[in-house]
mmCIF file of C-alpha atoms in Angstrom:
data_model
loop_
_atom_site.group_PDB
_atom_site.id
_atom_site.type_symbol
_atom_site.label_atom_id
_atom_site.label_comp_id
_atom_site.label_asym_id
_atom_site.label_seq_id
_atom_site.Cartn_x
_atom_site.Cartn_y
_atom_site.Cartn_z
ATOM 1 C CA ALA A 1 -2.219 11.396 9.002
ATOM 2 C CA THR A 2 -4.948 12.055 6.330
ATOM 3 C CA ASP A 3 -8.125 11.288 8.664
ATOM 4 C CA SER A 4 -11.580 13.156 7.220
ATOM 5 C CA GLY A 5 -13.002 15.662 9.340
ATOM 6 C CA ALA A 6 -10.579 15.641 12.134
ATOM 7 C CA SER A 7 -9.483 18.758 13.763
ATOM 8 C CA ALA A 8 -5.723 19.910 13.992
ATOM 9 C CA ALA A 9 -7.047 20.629 18.242
ATOM 10 C CA SER A 10 -8.099 16.944 18.359
ATOM 11 C CA ARG A 11 -4.974 15.522 17.059
ATOM 12 C CA GLY A 12 -2.951 17.943 18.883
ATOM 13 C CA ALA A 13 -4.588 16.024 22.177
ATOM 14 C CA CYS A 14 -3.375 12.841 21.687
ATOM 15 C CA ALA A 15 0.481 11.679 21.735
ATOM 16 C CA ARG A 16 1.751 9.530 18.857
ATOM 17 C CA ALA A 17 1.790 6.010 19.643
ATOM 18 C CA VAL A 18 5.224 4.128 19.258
ATOM 19 C CA GLY A 19 5.183 1.012 17.554
ATOM 20 C CA VAL A 20 7.417 -2.096 17.143
ATOM 21 C CA ASP A 21 8.838 -2.927 13.532
ATOM 22 C CA LEU A 22 8.196 -6.851 13.156
ATOM 23 C CA SER A 23 10.531 -6.978 9.939
ATOM 24 C CA ALA A 24 13.335 -6.765 12.666
ATOM 25 C CA THR A 25 12.553 -10.241 14.244
ATOM 26 C CA SER A 26 10.500 -11.893 11.468
ATOM 27 C CA PRO A 27 9.915 -11.797 7.651
ATOM 28 C CA LEU A 28 6.743 -9.719 8.311
ATOM 29 C CA ALA A 29 7.626 -6.623 6.340
ATOM 30 C CA GLY A 30 5.197 -4.248 6.992
ATOM 31 C CA ALA A 31 3.785 -5.271 10.192
ATOM 32 C CA THR A 32 3.946 -2.985 13.551
ATOM 33 C CA TYR A 33 2.877 -4.142 16.867
ATOM 34 C CA TYR A 34 1.614 -1.582 19.250
ATOM 35 C CA PRO A 35 2.045 -3.291 23.142
ATOM 36 C CA ARG A 36 -0.409 -3.222 25.544
ATOM 37 C CA ALA A 37 2.255 -0.712 27.862
ATOM 38 C CA SER A 38 2.438 1.806 24.826
ATOM 39 C CA CYS A 39 -0.226 1.310 22.267
ATOM 40 C CA PRO A 40 -3.094 3.884 21.430
ATOM 41 C CA LEU A 41 -5.498 2.109 23.550
ATOM 42 C CA ARG A 42 -3.635 3.150 26.792
ATOM 43 C CA TRP A 43 -6.383 6.170 27.624
ATOM 44 C CA ALA A 44 -8.428 7.173 30.566
ATOM 45 C CA PHE A 45 -11.153 8.088 28.679
ATOM 46 C CA ASN A 46 -12.564 11.405 29.680
ATOM 47 C CA ALA A 47 -16.280 10.573 28.655
ATOM 48 C CA ASP A 48 -18.456 7.099 29.074
ATOM 49 C CA VAL A 49 -17.611 4.916 25.677
ATOM 50 C CA SER A 50 -20.968 5.699 24.396
ATOM 51 C CA ASP A 51 -20.284 9.222 24.302
ATOM 52 C CA HIS A 52 -17.940 10.599 20.809
ATOM 53 C CA ALA A 53 -15.327 12.478 23.295
ATOM 54 C CA ASN A 54 -12.040 12.651 22.203
ATOM 55 C CA PRO A 55 -9.840 10.115 24.579
ATOM 56 C CA GLU A 56 -6.567 11.893 26.398
ATOM 57 C CA MET A 57 -3.505 9.978 26.363
ATOM 58 C CA VAL A 58 -2.129 8.800 30.058
ATOM 59 C CA ALA A 59 1.805 9.124 30.033
ATOM 60 C CA SER A 60 2.921 6.478 32.016
ATOM 61 C CA PRO A 61 6.060 3.779 31.622
ATOM 62 C CA ASP A 62 4.175 1.302 33.436
ATOM 63 C CA ALA A 63 2.524 -1.801 32.068
ATOM 64 C CA ASP A 64 -0.624 -1.070 33.216
ATOM 65 C CA PRO A 65 -1.015 2.421 33.533
ATOM 66 C CA PRO A 66 -4.138 4.011 35.965
ATOM 67 C CA GLY A 67 -6.968 3.817 34.073
ATOM 68 C CA CYS A 68 -5.956 1.377 31.710
ATOM 69 C CA GLU A 69 -7.769 -1.570 32.752
ATOM 70 C CA PRO A 70 -11.150 -0.001 33.470
ATOM 71 C CA ALA A 71 -10.665 1.627 29.764
ATOM 72 C CA LEU A 72 -9.950 -1.494 28.431
ATOM 73 C CA THR A 73 -12.669 -3.521 30.694
ATOM 74 C CA ALA A 74 -15.369 -0.930 28.748
ATOM 75 C CA LEU A 75 -14.493 -1.606 25.207
ATOM 76 C CA PHE A 76 -14.594 -4.931 25.932
ATOM 77 C CA GLU A 77 -17.891 -5.040 27.158
ATOM 78 C CA ALA A 78 -19.312 -2.156 24.596
ATOM 79 C CA ALA A 79 -17.764 -4.722 22.021
ATOM 80 C CA ARG A 80 -19.406 -7.853 22.789
ATOM 81 C CA ALA A 81 -22.711 -6.399 23.394
ATOM 82 C CA LEU A 82 -22.816 -4.620 19.673
ATOM 83 C CA LYS A 83 -25.643 -6.191 17.519
ATOM 84 C CA PHE A 84 -24.262 -9.165 15.916
ATOM 85 C CA PRO A 85 -26.149 -10.800 13.095
ATOM 86 C CA PRO A 86 -27.221 -14.832 14.137
ATOM 87 C CA THR A 87 -26.319 -16.432 11.136
ATOM 88 C CA ASN A 88 -22.813 -15.016 10.186
ATOM 89 C CA ARG A 89 -19.725 -16.685 11.474
ATOM 90 C CA GLY A 90 -17.255 -14.628 8.775
ATOM 91 C CA ILE A 91 -15.371 -16.962 6.412
ATOM 92 C CA THR A 92 -14.998 -19.633 9.238
ATOM 93 C CA ARG A 93 -17.608 -22.549 9.387
ATOM 94 C CA THR A 94 -16.252 -24.776 11.985
ATOM 95 C CA PRO A 95 -17.864 -24.782 15.847
ATOM 96 C CA GLY A 96 -14.970 -22.419 17.104
ATOM 97 C CA ALA A 97 -15.437 -19.688 14.378
ATOM 98 C CA PRO A 98 -16.297 -16.069 15.824
ATOM 99 C CA ARG A 99 -19.577 -14.237 15.177
ATOM 100 C CA VAL A 100 -18.931 -11.146 12.999
ATOM 101 C CA ALA A 101 -20.466 -7.806 13.142
ATOM 102 C CA ALA A 102 -19.319 -5.813 9.701
ATOM 103 C CA PHE A 103 -19.483 -1.912 9.554
ATOM 104 C CA SER A 104 -19.216 0.780 6.675
ATOM 105 C CA CYS A 105 -17.521 3.551 8.538
ATOM 106 C CA GLY A 106 -18.546 6.677 6.302
ATOM 107 C CA THR A 107 -16.525 9.738 7.256
ATOM 108 C CA ARG A 108 -15.377 10.687 10.628
ATOM 109 C CA GLY A 109 -17.873 13.552 10.886
ATOM 110 C CA SER A 110 -20.667 11.367 9.685
ATOM 111 C CA HIS A 111 -20.867 9.271 13.290
ATOM 112 C CA ARG A 112 -22.428 6.504 11.312
ATOM 113 C CA LEU A 113 -20.319 3.936 13.383
ATOM 114 C CA PRO A 114 -21.298 2.618 17.047
ATOM 115 C CA PRO A 115 -19.898 4.895 19.543
ATOM 116 C CA CYS A 116 -17.152 2.420 21.051
ATOM 117 C CA LEU A 117 -15.838 1.736 17.057
ATOM 118 C CA HIS A 118 -16.084 5.259 16.251
ATOM 119 C CA GLN A 119 -13.797 5.975 19.658
ATOM 120 C CA ILE A 120 -11.308 3.533 18.997
ATOM 121 C CA ALA A 121 -10.836 4.839 15.076
ATOM 122 C CA ALA A 122 -10.408 7.887 16.032
ATOM 123 C CA GLY A 123 -7.608 7.343 18.766
ATOM 124 C CA LEU A 124 -5.894 5.341 16.051
ATOM 125 C CA VAL A 125 -6.042 7.834 13.534
ATOM 126 C CA ASP A 126 -5.126 10.750 15.773
ATOM 127 C CA ALA A 127 -2.139 8.440 17.352
ATOM 128 C CA GLY A 128 -0.880 8.117 13.923
ATOM 129 C CA VAL A 129 -1.462 4.316 13.990
ATOM 130 C CA LEU A 130 -3.630 4.277 10.924
ATOM 131 C CA ASP A 131 -2.802 7.043 8.174
ATOM 132 C CA LYS A 132 -6.754 7.738 7.702
ATOM 133 C CA TRP A 133 -9.771 7.176 8.737
ATOM 134 C CA PRO A 134 -10.927 3.487 7.949
ATOM 135 C CA ARG A 135 -13.436 2.418 5.546
ATOM 136 C CA GLN A 136 -14.485 -0.823 7.162
ATOM 137 C CA ILE A 137 -14.896 -2.480 10.413
ATOM 138 C CA SER A 138 -15.181 -5.873 11.350
ATOM 139 C CA VAL A 139 -16.044 -7.153 15.055
ATOM 140 C CA ASN A 140 -15.200 -10.897 15.691
ATOM 141 C CA HIS A 141 -16.384 -12.512 19.045
ATOM 142 C CA TYR A 142 -14.852 -15.727 19.980
ATOM 143 C CA GLY A 143 -15.974 -17.536 22.645
ATOM 144 C CA TYR A 144 -19.146 -16.041 23.409
ATOM 145 C CA ARG A 145 -21.719 -17.029 25.945
ATOM 146 C CA PRO A 146 -25.287 -16.840 25.101
ATOM 147 C CA SER A 147 -27.590 -15.004 27.015
ATOM 148 C CA GLY A 148 -30.997 -15.656 28.226
ATOM 149 C CA GLN A 149 -29.640 -18.982 29.931
ATOM 150 C CA ASP A 150 -28.585 -20.143 33.189
ATOM 151 C CA ALA A 151 -25.171 -20.556 34.173
ATOM 152 C CA GLU A 152 -24.924 -24.122 34.099
ATOM 153 C CA GLY A 153 -26.644 -24.372 30.558
ATOM 154 C CA ALA A 154 -24.559 -21.333 29.017
ATOM 155 C CA ALA A 155 -21.605 -22.866 30.204
ATOM 156 C CA ALA A 156 -22.350 -26.365 28.611
ATOM 157 C CA VAL A 157 -23.263 -24.148 25.327
ATOM 158 C CA LYS A 158 -19.750 -22.208 25.956
ATOM 159 C CA GLU A 159 -17.811 -25.524 26.495
ATOM 160 C CA ALA A 160 -19.519 -27.011 23.195
ATOM 161 C CA LYS A 161 -18.558 -24.171 21.133
ATOM 162 C CA THR A 162 -14.948 -23.811 22.177
ATOM 163 C CA ALA A 163 -14.088 -27.723 22.355
ATOM 164 C CA ALA A 164 -11.429 -27.199 19.435
ATOM 165 C CA GLY A 165 -10.459 -24.133 20.920
ATOM 166 C CA TYR A 166 -12.211 -21.124 18.966
ATOM 167 C CA GLU A 167 -9.961 -20.468 15.690
ATOM 168 C CA MET A 168 -10.033 -18.376 12.425
ATOM 169 C CA ILE A 169 -9.375 -20.332 9.110
ATOM 170 C CA PRO A 170 -6.109 -18.871 7.622
ATOM 171 C CA HIS A 171 -6.892 -16.356 5.013
ATOM 172 C CA LYS A 172 -5.608 -13.051 3.286
ATOM 173 C CA ASP A 173 -7.515 -9.989 3.932
ATOM 174 C CA GLY A 174 -9.196 -8.551 0.833
ATOM 175 C CA PHE A 175 -8.202 -4.654 -0.601
ATOM 176 C CA ALA A 176 -6.909 -2.497 1.760
ATOM 177 C CA ASP A 177 -3.853 -0.191 2.262
ATOM 178 C CA GLN A 178 -3.700 -0.823 6.040
ATOM 179 C CA ALA A 179 -5.144 -3.393 8.319
ATOM 180 C CA ALA A 180 -5.278 -2.849 11.937
ATOM 181 C CA ILE A 181 -6.100 -5.529 14.717
ATOM 182 C CA VAL A 182 -7.420 -4.442 17.767
ATOM 183 C CA SER A 183 -7.443 -7.185 20.717
ATOM 184 C CA LEU A 184 -9.729 -7.250 23.476
ATOM 185 C CA GLY A 185 -10.605 -9.608 26.347
ATOM 186 C CA SER A 186 -7.789 -12.403 26.234
ATOM 187 C CA ASP A 187 -4.484 -13.230 24.802
ATOM 188 C CA THR A 188 -3.998 -15.407 21.805
ATOM 189 C CA GLN A 189 -1.427 -16.368 19.251
ATOM 190 C CA LEU A 190 -1.755 -15.315 15.639
ATOM 191 C CA GLU A 191 -0.268 -17.137 13.266
ATOM 192 C CA PHE A 192 1.425 -16.206 10.017
ATOM 193 C CA TRP A 193 2.220 -18.386 6.579
ATOM 194 C CA GLY A 194 4.581 -17.199 3.529
ATOM 195 C CA MET A 195 2.001 -17.042 0.434
ATOM 196 C CA PRO A 196 4.224 -14.768 -1.983
ATOM 197 C CA VAL A 197 2.447 -13.610 -5.130
ATOM 198 C CA THR A 198 4.261 -12.749 -8.504
ATOM 199 C CA ALA A 199 4.543 -9.766 -10.078
ATOM 200 C CA GLU A 200 2.045 -10.958 -12.881
ATOM 201 C CA GLU A 201 -0.049 -11.787 -9.994
ATOM 202 C CA ARG A 202 -0.025 -8.725 -8.225
ATOM 203 C CA GLY A 203 -0.433 -6.747 -11.201
ATOM 204 C CA PHE A 204 -3.802 -9.102 -11.955
ATOM 205 C CA ARG A 205 -4.977 -8.574 -8.740
ATOM 206 C CA ASP A 206 -4.762 -4.890 -8.966
ATOM 207 C CA LEU A 207 -6.876 -4.554 -11.975
ATOM 208 C CA LEU A 208 -9.452 -6.566 -9.923
ATOM 209 C CA ALA A 209 -9.373 -3.994 -7.166
ATOM 210 C CA GLY A 210 -12.998 -2.593 -6.885
ATOM 211 C CA ARG A 211 -14.769 -5.410 -8.579
ATOM 212 C CA PHE A 212 -14.323 -8.053 -5.808
ATOM 213 C CA SER A 213 -13.410 -8.064 -2.173
ATOM 214 C CA GLY A 214 -9.956 -9.718 -2.651
ATOM 215 C CA THR A 215 -10.183 -12.021 0.440
ATOM 216 C CA GLU A 216 -8.619 -15.284 -0.162
ATOM 217 C CA VAL A 217 -8.962 -18.691 1.679
ATOM 218 C CA PHE A 218 -6.067 -21.365 2.193
ATOM 219 C CA GLU A 219 -7.909 -23.469 4.395
ATOM 220 C CA GLU A 220 -4.870 -26.071 3.894
ATOM 221 C CA LEU A 221 -2.584 -23.919 5.834
ATOM 222 C CA ALA A 222 -3.914 -25.307 8.924
ATOM 223 C CA ASP A 223 -2.261 -28.520 8.619
ATOM 224 C CA ARG A 224 1.275 -26.840 8.266
ATOM 225 C CA PRO A 225 3.038 -25.259 10.622
ATOM 226 C CA ALA A 226 3.166 -21.214 10.854
ATOM 227 C CA ASP A 227 6.268 -19.425 10.005
ATOM 228 C CA THR A 228 5.905 -16.652 11.988
ATOM 229 C CA VAL A 229 3.586 -15.872 14.875
ATOM 230 C CA VAL A 230 2.550 -12.756 16.638
ATOM 231 C CA TRP A 231 1.272 -12.832 20.191
ATOM 232 C CA LEU A 232 -1.603 -10.462 20.658
ATOM 233 C CA GLU A 233 -1.961 -9.028 23.896
ATOM 234 C CA PRO A 234 -5.271 -7.509 25.404
ATOM 235 C CA GLY A 235 -5.355 -3.939 24.527
ATOM 236 C CA SER A 236 -2.790 -4.543 21.821
ATOM 237 C CA VAL A 237 -2.678 -3.332 18.047
ATOM 238 C CA LEU A 238 -1.357 -5.110 15.306
ATOM 239 C CA VAL A 239 -1.098 -2.805 11.863
ATOM 240 C CA CYS A 240 -0.483 -4.727 8.695
ATOM 241 C CA GLN A 241 0.246 -3.306 5.237
ATOM 242 C CA GLY A 242 2.329 -4.161 2.125
ATOM 243 C CA ASP A 243 3.940 -7.504 2.449
ATOM 244 C CA ALA A 244 2.533 -8.412 5.406
ATOM 245 C CA LEU A 245 -1.013 -8.334 3.961
ATOM 246 C CA THR A 246 -0.116 -9.723 0.432
ATOM 247 C CA GLU A 247 2.852 -12.189 0.947
ATOM 248 C CA PHE A 248 1.145 -13.793 4.188
ATOM 249 C CA ALA A 249 -2.017 -15.675 4.992
ATOM 250 C CA HIS A 250 -2.518 -15.248 8.662
ATOM 251 C CA GLY A 251 -5.322 -17.603 10.976
ATOM 252 C CA LEU A 252 -5.898 -19.027 14.258
ATOM 253 C CA ARG A 253 -5.444 -22.373 14.753
ATOM 254 C CA ALA A 254 -8.050 -24.578 16.306
ATOM 255 C CA ARG A 255 -6.563 -25.153 19.815
ATOM 256 C CA GLU A 256 -7.458 -24.613 23.501
ATOM 257 C CA HIS A 257 -4.528 -22.797 25.006
ATOM 258 C CA ASP A 258 -1.638 -20.636 23.923
ATOM 259 C CA VAL A 259 1.740 -21.118 24.868
ATOM 260 C CA PHE A 260 4.277 -18.517 25.354
ATOM 261 C CA PRO A 261 8.010 -19.613 25.289
ATOM 262 C CA LEU A 262 9.965 -17.918 27.756
ATOM 263 C CA GLY A 263 13.168 -18.895 25.837
ATOM 264 C CA ASP A 264 14.106 -19.292 22.146
ATOM 265 C CA SER A 265 13.853 -23.153 22.045
ATOM 266 C CA PRO A 266 11.616 -24.661 24.563
ATOM 267 C CA SER A 267 12.139 -28.374 24.512
ATOM 268 C CA PRO A 268 9.891 -30.843 23.981
ATOM 269 C CA GLU A 269 10.122 -32.089 27.579
ATOM 270 C CA VAL A 270 8.954 -29.452 28.946
ATOM 271 C CA SER A 271 5.359 -28.706 29.637
ATOM 272 C CA ALA A 272 2.557 -26.275 31.524
ATOM 273 C CA GLN A 273 -0.247 -26.682 33.461
ATOM 274 C CA VAL A 274 -3.565 -25.179 32.594
ATOM 275 C CA ASP A 275 -6.923 -25.724 34.680
ATOM 276 C CA GLY A 276 -4.815 -28.506 36.343
ATOM 277 C CA ALA A 277 -3.794 -30.587 33.251
ATOM 278 C CA THR A 278 -0.493 -30.981 31.915
ATOM 279 C CA VAL A 279 -0.287 -29.190 28.525
ATOM 280 C CA GLY A 280 2.259 -31.087 26.480
ATOM 281 C CA HIS A 281 4.582 -29.657 23.635
ATOM 282 C CA SER A 282 3.531 -28.859 19.694
ATOM 283 C CA VAL A 283 5.292 -27.576 16.834
ATOM 284 C CA GLN A 284 3.751 -24.069 17.401
ATOM 285 C CA ASP A 285 4.976 -24.281 20.865
ATOM 286 C CA GLY A 286 8.427 -23.731 20.185
ATOM 287 C CA VAL A 287 7.961 -20.992 17.997
ATOM 288 C CA ARG A 288 9.276 -17.617 19.653
ATOM 289 C CA PRO A 289 6.688 -15.012 18.856
ATOM 290 C CA ALA A 290 8.045 -12.117 16.371
ATOM 291 C CA ASN A 291 6.844 -9.343 19.320
ATOM 292 C CA ALA A 292 8.249 -11.612 22.060
ATOM 293 C CA GLY A 293 10.634 -8.766 23.695
ATOM 294 C CA ALA A 294 7.640 -6.387 23.571
ATOM 295 C CA VAL A 295 5.535 -8.130 25.703
ATOM 296 C CA SER A 296 5.592 -7.823 29.611
ATOM 297 C CA VAL A 297 5.819 -11.530 30.843
ATOM 298 C CA ASP A 298 5.191 -10.439 34.242
ATOM 299 C CA ALA A 299 1.750 -9.303 33.281
ATOM 300 C CA LEU A 300 0.974 -12.264 30.892
ATOM 301 C CA GLU A 301 1.929 -14.403 33.918
ATOM 302 C CA GLN A 302 -0.795 -12.675 36.093
ATOM 303 C CA ARG A 303 -3.186 -12.835 33.260
ATOM 304 C CA ALA A 304 -2.458 -16.713 32.634
ATOM 305 C CA ALA A 305 -3.003 -17.418 36.269
ATOM 306 C CA VAL A 306 -6.610 -15.702 36.498
ATOM 307 C CA GLY A 307 -7.606 -17.717 33.171
ATOM 308 C CA GLY A 308 -6.503 -20.437 34.577
ATOM 309 C CA GLY A 309 -3.219 -21.400 32.821
ATOM 310 C CA GLY A 310 -0.087 -21.168 34.210
ATOM 311 C CA SER A 311 4.094 -21.128 33.950
ATOM 312 C CA ASP A 312 6.768 -23.852 34.434
ATOM 313 C CA GLY A 313 9.533 -21.510 34.279
ATOM 314 C CA ALA A 314 10.285 -22.457 30.526
ATOM 315 C CA ARG A 315 6.798 -21.251 29.011
ATOM 316 C CA VAL A 316 3.492 -19.353 30.063
ATOM 317 C CA ALA A 317 0.184 -21.389 28.610
ATOM 318 C CA VAL A 318 -2.902 -18.925 28.188
ATOM 319 C CA SER A 319 -6.239 -20.992 28.225
ATOM 320 C CA ARG A 320 -8.106 -19.471 25.518
ATOM 321 C CA SER A 321 -11.097 -17.653 26.814
ATOM 322 C CA GLU A 322 -13.700 -14.919 25.632
ATOM 323 C CA ARG A 323 -11.905 -12.499 23.290
ATOM 324 C CA VAL A 324 -13.294 -9.742 20.942
ATOM 325 C CA SER A 325 -11.116 -8.736 17.707
ATOM 326 C CA ILE A 326 -11.599 -5.505 16.108
ATOM 327 C CA VAL A 327 -10.398 -5.312 12.498
ATOM 328 C CA LEU A 328 -9.949 -1.705 10.769
ATOM 329 C CA TRP A 329 -9.415 -1.480 7.386
ATOM 330 C CA THR A 330 -8.640 1.796 5.109
ATOM 331 C CA GLU A 331 -9.334 2.296 1.578
ATOM 332 C CA TYR A 332 -6.922 0.452 -0.947
ATOM 333 C CA THR A 333 -5.555 2.811 -3.474
ATOM 334 C CA GLY A 334 -3.059 0.483 -5.487
ATOM 335 C CA GLY A 335 -5.248 -0.290 -8.289
ATOM 336 C CA PRO A 336 -7.223 1.571 -11.081
ATOM 337 C CA ASN A 337 -10.328 0.308 -10.022
ATOM 338 C CA ALA A 338 -9.896 0.725 -6.370
ATOM 339 C CA GLY A 339 -12.380 1.177 -3.626
ATOM 340 C CA GLY A 340 -16.154 0.427 -3.832
ATOM 341 C CA VAL A 341 -16.105 -3.469 -2.612
ATOM 342 C CA GLU A 342 -16.101 -4.262 0.625
ATOM 343 C CA GLN A 343 -14.493 -7.139 2.654
ATOM 344 C CA ALA A 344 -16.131 -10.249 2.091
ATOM 345 C CA ASP A 345 -17.014 -12.325 5.219
ATOM 346 C CA PRO A 346 -14.611 -9.902 6.980
ATOM 347 C CA SER A 347 -12.432 -11.681 9.674
#
């Protein structure tokens, strides 16, 4: 790794993370998934997340090693408590859009980031998940519940904001060598649509690097089935680079639940129970996630049951609930004018 300001001692204290190459099971060349069970967020922190101490890896084959859940809960609570601009909803302008906070990272030694984000960035670099210190971080808070209201009022506001299921409009990220998506809070299904670019378009795009953010929105893709999907467990990390960034758009379709099929081709007749109601089949329910083999089904079923979802033996239905997505971008080095412009309306 080429992290700025990291000492050999701090890097040596952290084990290398082992991810799953998704190009073996999908067209997502350049995508790597670090499951909840083995990802670099599996740390028992040797200090509160308000401190800048280095985390220590807990070596354990268990799906949830000792200290894993408290550490993830602490990170989730710290991330959702960050100061979010009241009017920033990112690139999605619908009721299900997240509230968004963007941060310039500075150097590792500058400690410019909020402590919880600094700790996540340091962990990903030390574990070899990111090749270098990120340039920008975006925190997306989905399904949030406003504070300062009674429980009934807060529940009503939350229901109104998530009536269609939270969503993120299909888009391509701006210029970056790598983008890492850290998921906290709840499970969800991220969809990918193939949007290849020609060599001429790629060259023109590189010439514009450093002059504008490069973020592209493809709202029309929400009406088309995705080419592949990736299941995001809370505590997991998905890293995209190369074709996974430039040849595909990604997003979260508006829906109230996500469905994880337990077989290769679930039939349209099967159904699952979510909050006591039967969830019918849809096009995306039949798409087996590219990372399905890396997801612990037992742990998923436990989380689904706690959140009001369930399993019928053919698939697991998970109700969408409060979630934080933390996206870290590293500096783009592909064009003659690379660097200098941050992600526009980061997502």
